[in-house]
XYZ file of C-alpha atoms in Angstrom:
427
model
C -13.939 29.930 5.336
C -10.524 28.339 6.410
C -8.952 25.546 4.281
C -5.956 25.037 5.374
C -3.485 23.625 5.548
C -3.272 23.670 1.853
C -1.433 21.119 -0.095
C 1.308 22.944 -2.020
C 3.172 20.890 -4.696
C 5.045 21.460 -7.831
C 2.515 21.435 -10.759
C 6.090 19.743 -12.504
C 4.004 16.837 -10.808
C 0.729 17.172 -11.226
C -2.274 16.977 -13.650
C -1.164 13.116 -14.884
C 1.570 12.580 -11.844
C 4.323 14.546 -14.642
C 7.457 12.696 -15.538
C 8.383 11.145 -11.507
C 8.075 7.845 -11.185
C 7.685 8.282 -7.660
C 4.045 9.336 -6.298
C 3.778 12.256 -4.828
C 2.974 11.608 -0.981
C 1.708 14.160 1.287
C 5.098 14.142 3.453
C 7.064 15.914 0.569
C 4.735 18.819 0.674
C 4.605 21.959 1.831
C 2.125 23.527 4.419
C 0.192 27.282 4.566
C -2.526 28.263 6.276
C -4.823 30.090 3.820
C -8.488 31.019 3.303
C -10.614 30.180 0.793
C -10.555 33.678 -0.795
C -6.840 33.967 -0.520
C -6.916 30.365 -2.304
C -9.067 31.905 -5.035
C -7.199 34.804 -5.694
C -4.266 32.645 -5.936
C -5.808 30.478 -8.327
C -7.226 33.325 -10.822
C -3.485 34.426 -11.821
C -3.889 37.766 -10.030
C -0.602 39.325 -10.373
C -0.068 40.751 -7.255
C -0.590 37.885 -4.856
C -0.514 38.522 -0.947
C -0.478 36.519 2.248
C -0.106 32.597 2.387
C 0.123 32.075 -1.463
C 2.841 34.646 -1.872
C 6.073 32.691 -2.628
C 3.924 29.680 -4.609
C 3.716 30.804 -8.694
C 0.611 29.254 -10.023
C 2.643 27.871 -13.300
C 4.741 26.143 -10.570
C 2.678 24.546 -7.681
C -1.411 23.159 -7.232
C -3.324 23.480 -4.232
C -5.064 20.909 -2.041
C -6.928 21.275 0.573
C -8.362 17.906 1.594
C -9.840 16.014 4.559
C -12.008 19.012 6.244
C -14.690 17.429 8.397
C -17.614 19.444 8.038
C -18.704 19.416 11.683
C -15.076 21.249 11.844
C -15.741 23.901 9.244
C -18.976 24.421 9.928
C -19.505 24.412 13.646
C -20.927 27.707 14.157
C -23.299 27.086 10.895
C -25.228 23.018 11.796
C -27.732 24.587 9.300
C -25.730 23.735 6.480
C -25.485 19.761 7.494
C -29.083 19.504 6.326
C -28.126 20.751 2.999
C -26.189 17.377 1.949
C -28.398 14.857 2.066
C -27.345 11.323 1.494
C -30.862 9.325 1.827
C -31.227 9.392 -2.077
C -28.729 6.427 -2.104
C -30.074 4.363 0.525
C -28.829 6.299 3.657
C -31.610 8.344 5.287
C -30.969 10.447 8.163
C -27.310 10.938 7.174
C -26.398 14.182 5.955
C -23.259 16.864 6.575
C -22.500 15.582 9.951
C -20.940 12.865 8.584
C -19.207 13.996 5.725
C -16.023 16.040 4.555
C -14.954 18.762 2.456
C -11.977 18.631 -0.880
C -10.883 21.392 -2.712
C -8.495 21.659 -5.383
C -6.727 23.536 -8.148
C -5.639 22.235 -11.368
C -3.535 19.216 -11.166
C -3.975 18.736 -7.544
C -4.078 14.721 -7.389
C -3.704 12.032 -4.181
C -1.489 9.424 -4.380
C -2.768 5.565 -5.596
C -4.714 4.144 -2.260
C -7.313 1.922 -1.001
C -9.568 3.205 2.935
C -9.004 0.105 5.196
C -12.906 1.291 6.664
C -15.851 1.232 5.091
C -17.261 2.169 1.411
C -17.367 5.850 -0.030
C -20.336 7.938 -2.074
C -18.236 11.091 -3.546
C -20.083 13.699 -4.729
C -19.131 16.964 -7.423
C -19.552 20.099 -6.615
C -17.610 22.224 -9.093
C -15.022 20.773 -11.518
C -14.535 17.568 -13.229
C -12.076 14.638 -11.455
C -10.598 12.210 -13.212
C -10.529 8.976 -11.113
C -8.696 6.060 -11.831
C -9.610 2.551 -10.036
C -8.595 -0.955 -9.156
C -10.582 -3.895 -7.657
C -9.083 -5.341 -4.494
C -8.162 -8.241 -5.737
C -5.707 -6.468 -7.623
C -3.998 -5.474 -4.253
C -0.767 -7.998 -5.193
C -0.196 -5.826 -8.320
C 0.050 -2.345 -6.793
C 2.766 -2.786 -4.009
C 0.975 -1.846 -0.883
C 2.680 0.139 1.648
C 2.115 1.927 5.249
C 4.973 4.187 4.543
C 4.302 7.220 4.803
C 1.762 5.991 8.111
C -2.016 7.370 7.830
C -4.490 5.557 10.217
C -7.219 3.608 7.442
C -4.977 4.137 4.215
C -2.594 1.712 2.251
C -0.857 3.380 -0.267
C 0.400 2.182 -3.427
C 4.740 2.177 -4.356
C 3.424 3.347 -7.576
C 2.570 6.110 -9.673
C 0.065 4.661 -10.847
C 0.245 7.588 -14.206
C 3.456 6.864 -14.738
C 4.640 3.341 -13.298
C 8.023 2.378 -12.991
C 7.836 -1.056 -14.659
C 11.131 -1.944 -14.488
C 10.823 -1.864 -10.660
C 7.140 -2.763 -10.228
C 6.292 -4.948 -13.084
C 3.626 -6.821 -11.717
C 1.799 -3.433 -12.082
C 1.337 -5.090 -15.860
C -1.524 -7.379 -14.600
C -3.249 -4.332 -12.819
C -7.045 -3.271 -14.749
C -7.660 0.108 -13.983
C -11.856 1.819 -14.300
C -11.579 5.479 -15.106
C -14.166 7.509 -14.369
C -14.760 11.354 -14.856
C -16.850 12.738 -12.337
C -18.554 16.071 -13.001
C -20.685 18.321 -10.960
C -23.713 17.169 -10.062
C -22.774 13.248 -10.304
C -22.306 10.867 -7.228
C -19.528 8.032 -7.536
C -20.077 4.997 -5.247
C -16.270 3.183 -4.463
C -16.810 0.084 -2.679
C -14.767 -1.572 0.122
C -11.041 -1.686 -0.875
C -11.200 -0.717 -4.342
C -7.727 1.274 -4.925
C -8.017 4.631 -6.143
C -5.714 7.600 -7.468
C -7.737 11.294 -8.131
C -7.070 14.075 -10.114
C -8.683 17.498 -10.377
C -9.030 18.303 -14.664
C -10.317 21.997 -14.157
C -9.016 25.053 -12.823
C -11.245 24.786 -9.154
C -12.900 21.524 -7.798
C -14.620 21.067 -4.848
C -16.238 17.638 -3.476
C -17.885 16.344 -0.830
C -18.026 12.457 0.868
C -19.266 10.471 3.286
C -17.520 7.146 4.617
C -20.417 4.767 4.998
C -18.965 2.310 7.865
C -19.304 -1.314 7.335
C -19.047 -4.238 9.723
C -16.152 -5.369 8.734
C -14.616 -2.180 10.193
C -14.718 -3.602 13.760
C -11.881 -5.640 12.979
C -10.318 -3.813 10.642
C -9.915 -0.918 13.609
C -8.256 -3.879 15.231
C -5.645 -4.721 12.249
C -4.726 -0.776 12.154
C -4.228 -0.548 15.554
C -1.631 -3.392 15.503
C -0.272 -1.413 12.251
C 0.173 1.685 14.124
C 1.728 -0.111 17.144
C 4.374 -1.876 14.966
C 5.356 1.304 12.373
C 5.687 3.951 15.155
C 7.843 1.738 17.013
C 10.423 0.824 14.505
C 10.124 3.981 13.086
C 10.728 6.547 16.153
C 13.340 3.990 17.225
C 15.402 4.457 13.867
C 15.005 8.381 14.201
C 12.568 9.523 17.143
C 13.050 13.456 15.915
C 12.135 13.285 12.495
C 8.289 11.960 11.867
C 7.790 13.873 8.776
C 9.647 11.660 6.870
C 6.881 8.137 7.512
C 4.307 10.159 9.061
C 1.609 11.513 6.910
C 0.603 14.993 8.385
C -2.935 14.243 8.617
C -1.709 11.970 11.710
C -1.670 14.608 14.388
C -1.849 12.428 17.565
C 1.163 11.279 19.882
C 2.832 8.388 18.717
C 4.122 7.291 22.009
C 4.323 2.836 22.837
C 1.885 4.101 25.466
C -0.557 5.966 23.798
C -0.658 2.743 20.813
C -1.230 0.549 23.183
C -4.547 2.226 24.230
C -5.322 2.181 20.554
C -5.015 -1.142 20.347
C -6.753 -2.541 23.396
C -9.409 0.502 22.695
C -9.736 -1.380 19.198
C -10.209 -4.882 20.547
C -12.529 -3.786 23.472
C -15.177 -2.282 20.827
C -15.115 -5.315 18.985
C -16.020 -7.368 21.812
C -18.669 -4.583 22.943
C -19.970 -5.053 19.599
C -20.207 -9.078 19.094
C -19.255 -10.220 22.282
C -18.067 -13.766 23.384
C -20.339 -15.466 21.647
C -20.406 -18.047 18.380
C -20.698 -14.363 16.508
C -17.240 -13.956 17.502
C -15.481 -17.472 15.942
C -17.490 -16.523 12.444
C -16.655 -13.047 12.422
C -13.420 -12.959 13.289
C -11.587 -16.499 13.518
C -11.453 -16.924 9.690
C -8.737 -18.037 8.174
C -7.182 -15.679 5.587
C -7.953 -17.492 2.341
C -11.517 -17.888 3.579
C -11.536 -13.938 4.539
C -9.916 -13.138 1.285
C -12.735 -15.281 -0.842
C -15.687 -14.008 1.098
C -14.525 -10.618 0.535
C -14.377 -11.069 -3.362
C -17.630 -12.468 -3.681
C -19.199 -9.818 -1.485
C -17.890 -7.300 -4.282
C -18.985 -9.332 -7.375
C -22.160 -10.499 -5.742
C -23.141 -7.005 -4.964
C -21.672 -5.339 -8.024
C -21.098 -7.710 -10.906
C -22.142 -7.181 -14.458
C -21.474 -9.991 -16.848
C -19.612 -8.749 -19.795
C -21.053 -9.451 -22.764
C -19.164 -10.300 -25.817
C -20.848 -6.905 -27.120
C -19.896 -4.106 -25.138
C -22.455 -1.868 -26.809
C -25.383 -2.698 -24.787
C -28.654 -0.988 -25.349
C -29.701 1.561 -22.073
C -32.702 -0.755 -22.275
C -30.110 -3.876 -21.311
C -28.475 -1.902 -18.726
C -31.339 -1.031 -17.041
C -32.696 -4.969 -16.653
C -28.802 -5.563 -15.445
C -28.825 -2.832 -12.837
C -32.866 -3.582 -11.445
C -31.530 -6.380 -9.559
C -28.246 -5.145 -7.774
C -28.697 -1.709 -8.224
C -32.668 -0.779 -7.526
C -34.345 1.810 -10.041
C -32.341 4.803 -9.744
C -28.563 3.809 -10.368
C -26.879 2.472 -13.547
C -24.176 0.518 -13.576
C -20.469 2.082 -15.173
C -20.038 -0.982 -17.632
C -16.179 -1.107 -18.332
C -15.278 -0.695 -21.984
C -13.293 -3.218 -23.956
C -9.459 -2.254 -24.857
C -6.161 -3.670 -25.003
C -4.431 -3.013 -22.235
C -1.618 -0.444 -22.252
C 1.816 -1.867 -21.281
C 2.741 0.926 -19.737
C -0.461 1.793 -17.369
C -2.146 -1.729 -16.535
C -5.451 -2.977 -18.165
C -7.482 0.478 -18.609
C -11.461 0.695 -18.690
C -12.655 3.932 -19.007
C -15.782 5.809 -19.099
C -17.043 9.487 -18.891
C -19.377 10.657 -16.183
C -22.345 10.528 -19.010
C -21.978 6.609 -18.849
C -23.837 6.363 -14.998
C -26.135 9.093 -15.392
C -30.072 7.621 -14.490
C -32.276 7.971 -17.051
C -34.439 10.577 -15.063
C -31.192 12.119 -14.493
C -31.446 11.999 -10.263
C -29.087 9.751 -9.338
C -25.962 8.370 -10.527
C -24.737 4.600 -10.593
C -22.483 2.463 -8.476
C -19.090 1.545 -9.845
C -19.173 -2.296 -10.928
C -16.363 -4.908 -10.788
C -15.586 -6.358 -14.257
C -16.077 -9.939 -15.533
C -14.838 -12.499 -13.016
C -11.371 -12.085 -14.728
C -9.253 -14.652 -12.963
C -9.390 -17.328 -10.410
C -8.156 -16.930 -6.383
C -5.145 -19.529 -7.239
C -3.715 -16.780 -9.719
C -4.097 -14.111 -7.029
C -2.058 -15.635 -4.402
C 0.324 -16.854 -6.977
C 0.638 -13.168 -7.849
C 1.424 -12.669 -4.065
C 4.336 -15.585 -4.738
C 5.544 -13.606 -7.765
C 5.655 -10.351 -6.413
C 7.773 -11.865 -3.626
C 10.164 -13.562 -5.643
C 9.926 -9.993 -7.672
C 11.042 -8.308 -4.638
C 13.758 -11.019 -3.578
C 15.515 -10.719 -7.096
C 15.902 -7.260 -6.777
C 17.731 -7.813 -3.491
C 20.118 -9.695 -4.046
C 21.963 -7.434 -5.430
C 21.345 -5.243 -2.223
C 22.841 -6.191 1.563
C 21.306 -3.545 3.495
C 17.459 -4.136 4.736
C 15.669 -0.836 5.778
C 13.702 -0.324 8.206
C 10.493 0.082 5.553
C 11.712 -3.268 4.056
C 10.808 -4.988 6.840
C 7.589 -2.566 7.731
C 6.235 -3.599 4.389
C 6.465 -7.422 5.499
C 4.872 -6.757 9.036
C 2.559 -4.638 8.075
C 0.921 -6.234 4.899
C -2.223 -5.999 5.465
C -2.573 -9.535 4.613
C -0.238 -9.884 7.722
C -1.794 -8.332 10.041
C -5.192 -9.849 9.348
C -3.921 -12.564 10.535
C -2.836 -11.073 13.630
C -5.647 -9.342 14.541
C -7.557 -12.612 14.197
C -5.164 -14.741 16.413
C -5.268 -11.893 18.959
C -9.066 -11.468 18.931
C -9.315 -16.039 19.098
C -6.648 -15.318 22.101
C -8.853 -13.297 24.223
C -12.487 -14.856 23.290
C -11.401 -18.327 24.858
């Protein structure tokens, strides 16, 4: 079975991000195409080492090889779609078609991000993961970016294992869930949560499904106009050298002409979907700080546990706390009290044990902490992190071409846009 292209890094990196500061992004890679037994070979420590792996020591570099669509992998074999089956958590009918394929090696970790569409189940295969969280409305605290460009992922400035404070210190405020998943257990990441992975053992392999949401329809909108506005500034300030902003998993032309189909493409299927009507003034036509609210009390109102002043609750507790939100078979992760690191953000962690079911089928939905702080302290994070950012300028005269990327693009921003563009054409 192919897996490639394989992620190569230096393991100097991985397995806890190492001592950069700087996350490792897909862009400073290196490519091979390689099979999964040539992968496995690799990974064993077999001395003599042939073929794609050859000039990669295992002491020195980790393996990735992410993102493989099953219906890609697996086209000559549909049999094998029926073998993941995702109805057990409220999704009959959907099964491999619809899902995707991760391997790793030791160490092998993706850089601090939140999916623009939809939610995610995750489920182990082999090998534990180590993943490491943050609630959206944390977003202010983690420096979002759309540099290097993938199509449905903002990525964090961060390395979110080992920060840079002096240069990110709103990163303080963040509260980080950590979870290890092991085989057999399901993780459930809701919309926008931020998350940074890790693989803890020597092989893991996982398998998800995006579950689309409607919210999608117009968040297909806001990535089209964040396509349209990073590939033009950035082929204009050097047209020959994508690797640098592009992440490789982008593989389509980036041509003005070929965005603009994405983004009329992107507003047409909204329309198709709600049409002209009232649906399309409540949908879309929000303003932000009434999208912004509604989107946080989706996430507690779906997913919130009170904490309790006792954070040893008995299973009997948790499950009359999950019945309601949850239904029978999932348990609720309930965050564990600490003090939170000055160095990594707030941390809550909890083993994989923690969301096992009591009749050990099914494994429970990650939950949103206390109601921690009010939407006024958000956006004045938003204020601070600006006047953060404008500080450290002064002392700078030269404004990059990502400088002013990270302003247009925010995806605050271009919310906005996508909603005066969508009011635009509706009247």
């Amino acid at each position: 079975m192919a897996v490639s292209p394989g992620t190569i890094t230096n393991a100097d990196s991985a397995s806890g991000g190492g001592e950069d500061e700087a996350p490792q992004f897909e862009t400073t890679c290196n490519y091979v195409e390689a099979t999964l037994e040539e992968f496995l070979s690799w990974n064993c420590h077999q001395s003599s080492i042939s073929g794609a792996f050859r000039d990669y020591d295992h002491s020195k570099f980790w393996a990735y090889a992410d993102y493989k669509y099953f219906v890609s992998l697996f086209e000559d074999k549909t049999d094998i779609f029926q073998d993941v089956i995702w109805s057990d958590f409220g999704f009959p009918g959907r099964n491999g078609q619809e899902s995707t394929l991760w391997i790793g090696s030791l160490g092998a970790h993706t850089p601090c991000h939140l999916d623009t569409y939809g939610c995610n189940l995750v489920f182990q295969v082999q090998g534990r993961k180590r993943w490491h969280l943050f609630p959206p409305e944390d977003t202010p605290f983690l420096y979002p970016t759309r540099i290097p460009y993938e199509e449905s992922s903002v990525f964090s400035k961060i390395n979110v294992v080992n920060p840079d404070l002096k240069r990110f210190p709103q990163f303080r405020k963040a509260r980080r869930h950590m979870v290890t998943l092991s085989p057999g257990q399901v993780l459930f990441v809701p919309r926008h949560w931020w998350h940074y992975v890790e693989s803890i053992d020597p092989v893991t392999v996982s398998i998800n499904s995006w579950i689309e949401l409607e919210e999608d329809h117009q968040a297909r909108v806001e990535e089209a106009i964040t396509r349209m506005l990073v590939c033009a500034l950035k082929t204009a300030e050097n047209p020959h050298n994508t690797r640098a902003w592009l992440n490789p998993t982008e593989l389509e032309e980036t041509s003005h002409e070929v965005n603009c189909h994405y983004l009329n493409g992107a507003i047409s299927a909204f329309f198709n979907h709600y049409g002209t009507s009232e649906v399309v003034e409540t949908q879309a036509l929000r303003t932000n700080r009434e999208y912004t609210i509604k989107e946080e009390l989706n996430v507690h109102n779906h997913m919130e546990v009170e904490q309790i002043g006792s954070h040893n609750l008995s299973s009997e507790t948790v499950k009359q706390e999950a019945a309601s939100p949850f239904g029978l078979d999932l348990v609720p992760v309930i965050p564990s009290s600490q003090e939170p690191s000055s160095a990594r953000g707030g941390i809550f962690e909890n083993d994989g044990e923690e969301f096992v079911s009591k009749n050990g089928k099914s494994f429970g939905k990650l939950p949103n902490t206390k109601r921690q702080r009010m939407m006024s302290e958000s956006e004045n994070a938003v204020v601070e992190q600006v006047a953060s950012d404008r500080t450290g300028a002064l002392s700078q005269t030269f404004v990059s071409t990502d400088d002013l990327l990270d302003c247009l693009v925010n995806p605050q921003v271009t919310r906005i846009v996508a909603q005066l563009l969508i009011q635009g054409k509706s009247v």
